[in-house]
Amino acid sequence: MTGRPKPAVCVLGTGLIGGSVLRAAAAAGYQAWGYNRSEAGAKAARADGYDVISDSAEALGRAAEKDALIVVGVPMPALSAVLSDIRTFAPDCVLTDVVSVKAPVAEVVHRHELGRHFVGGHPMAGTSESGWAASTPDLFQGAAWALSVDEGVHADPWRRVARLALDCGAVVVPVLDAEHDRAVARISHLPHVLAEALAVAGAAGGNLALGLAAGSFRDGTRVAATAPDLVRAICEPNAAALLEVLEDTLRVLGDARDTLRDNGSIVDLVEAGHAARVDYEDNRRWAITDVRPGDHDWLARLAEAGRRGGVIEALD
Amino acid sequence: MTGRPKPAVCVLGTGLIGGSVLRAAAAAGYQAWGYNRSEAGAKAARADGYDVISDSAEALGRAAEKDALIVVGVPMPALSAVLSDIRTFAPDCVLTDVVSVKAPVAEVVHRHELGRHFVGGHPMAGTSESGWAASTPDLFQGAAWALSVDEGVHADPWRRVARLALDCGAVVVPVLDAEHDRAVARISHLPHVLAEALAVAGAAGGNLALGLAAGSFRDGTRVAATAPDLVRAICEPNAAALLEVLEDTLRVLGDARDTLRDNGSIVDLVEAGHAARVDYEDNRRWAITDVRPGDHDWLARLAEAGRRGGVIEALD
């Protein structure tokens, strides 16, 4: 929080993530409003006291008028339509998104010639629920919020988007789009794929298996409760990176199958998996304090710091 | 709880599960004591006010004297040594176990000629922690506790073991050893294998991937935090059943890889996984009330009821 007046924020798509951005921004003192395609969703938000309408021209007209930061919170399949409206009604606003994949979003944004004020983003938070009803103002507290530092990103919009992420309670992870997409394939999209496969294996065991299931199955299949269309909208745009890590994982599991069959042992997998989980538990963020947006070579330096686990916890 | 005097219980191996049985039995009013191979573990239990010693001859001598129910709580690799001691010092006591696999345990028990008073058991509860320090008296509250109804099991010992499970707060799932082992391969051992593989995939993404990891990765890898030796002791004795479900899962994941590569889609996996998770969430236990241990054909009838999700919630 700074002493200067808060900018305006216009959130397009008020589902779990977009809705939580709207709530968090409002809670942080932003002038915040939103657009939601379904009037039922908009109405639910208004019933909770938020300014959400189902007329995108009106929401974007206000954004242009107030020089709002626009946050695109629709899933990938709806992106292009929303960008067309932005191009029509608010082409000069600073623009970010909260979609789960970054390179494909940047490509569509540039196709709509909206790249100049654009900074791709991805807050790493969620639940297996979806929709406005699941949104909360504190969803991003302590979360990592990835922000693109690809070539061509400008310092002014980057600063504004980073400030919103910080004001929502997150820390900012600077990352190149392609590296982001490969990373989330590992820690977000593969978990979905494995959870679905585990659920299938459990249910194939019928009432007996499901009745005996305890914590490991419950936690391992949690994200399989996510609506199928949403899982597809999250994973499929990242097909190339997901394919690569899925191939790796098939190899790892195939090796375990071989040693289990041949020697009755899964020692290699279990020891590697345990060491990896310990790496995860021991992994610590560290604060990037020596690079500011706009500094000489700031994009490359932030990308390099983010790659080593650095995060931005504050802006001047 | 009934009006009659509680039987004595002797727990061999006071780690997470055995220790929790000891605590739960004591809390339910049983005369309960234990043996733990490591004196340090026994001492920790004594420091908490429990009667645990590291001399198995003495613990088992008391079991024979007081006609105690013996609960074997050691991992599979330590089973044979413990059974030798039981054969020497307390061969006529009713005997159960809490090991994660049933057919291999029954085989070793019969090899030690201890089958006559034996009822295999498996409480479906745990955490990624281990040892006495992780044990709690309420670990089994509401849990399913599998009890063997294989041919040759006698009604009197079965009733005693079932009563202990109920007194520990669990419900009893009657199950054939082979069916138990196939079921837990799906809902307990495969979750371990997939969690290890997911952890490996995440850590291969380095600090960036681990720093971006959120709920789906954390929950999906939780059980990979379990000590590697314990995971192996849980999974490897069930190699045949685990191999079968791992093969199935490799096929399911391989199909998803193919459709992702060829059509950019994982629709089949995601829809099947979601439906399976819904099956799990909707799965309800129902109370078996029309079969009592010792009734005509009770073993087969209980096995059939357990297979359909039935549980025993009370004994007369």
Tab-separated table of N, CA and C in Angstrom, chain B residues 20 51 56 81 111 118 183 218 241 244 248 254 258 264 275 284:
chain	number	residue	atom	x	y	z
B	20	SER	N	-0.985	-46.024	17.863
B	20	SER	CA	-2.333	-45.456	17.910
B	20	SER	C	-3.343	-46.489	18.401
B	51	ASP	N	2.406	-48.370	28.916
B	51	ASP	CA	3.161	-49.506	29.410
B	51	ASP	C	3.811	-50.237	28.225
B	56	SER	N	10.404	-58.615	24.311
B	56	SER	CA	9.207	-59.243	23.742
B	56	SER	C	8.793	-60.470	24.548
B	81	ALA	N	10.034	-62.452	12.435
B	81	ALA	CA	10.725	-62.514	13.736
B	81	ALA	C	9.731	-62.376	14.882
B	111	ARG	N	2.577	-70.228	8.012
B	111	ARG	CA	3.872	-70.907	8.025
B	111	ARG	C	4.369	-71.074	9.471
B	118	PHE	N	-5.988	-66.621	14.328
B	118	PHE	CA	-5.587	-65.397	13.609
B	118	PHE	C	-6.730	-64.802	12.795
B	183	ALA	N	-7.690	-54.180	-3.787
B	183	ALA	CA	-8.318	-52.872	-3.527
B	183	ALA	C	-7.292	-51.852	-3.021
B	218	ARG	N	1.164	-29.721	-3.899
B	218	ARG	CA	1.364	-30.026	-2.477
B	218	ARG	C	0.563	-31.263	-2.068
B	241	ALA	N	-0.431	-57.277	-7.085
B	241	ALA	CA	-1.629	-56.449	-7.277
B	241	ALA	C	-1.247	-55.041	-7.729
B	244	GLU	N	-0.378	-54.959	-11.418
B	244	GLU	CA	-1.560	-55.009	-12.283
B	244	GLU	C	-2.192	-53.624	-12.450
B	248	ASP	N	-2.406	-50.970	-15.701
B	248	ASP	CA	-3.647	-50.303	-16.137
B	248	ASP	C	-3.445	-48.800	-16.247
B	254	GLY	N	-0.955	-43.480	-21.041
B	254	GLY	CA	-0.427	-43.580	-22.412
B	254	GLY	C	-1.483	-43.168	-23.432
B	258	ASP	N	-1.352	-40.051	-26.050
B	258	ASP	CA	-1.612	-40.179	-27.484
B	258	ASP	C	-2.618	-39.148	-27.979
B	264	GLY	N	-4.460	-32.760	-29.352
B	264	GLY	CA	-4.375	-31.687	-28.363
B	264	GLY	C	-5.421	-31.812	-27.270
B	275	ALA	N	-15.755	-38.312	-13.348
B	275	ALA	CA	-16.844	-39.224	-12.989
B	275	ALA	C	-16.407	-40.154	-11.856
B	284	ARG	N	-21.211	-44.350	-0.338
B	284	ARG	CA	-21.695	-44.347	1.049
B	284	ARG	C	-21.579	-45.745	1.639
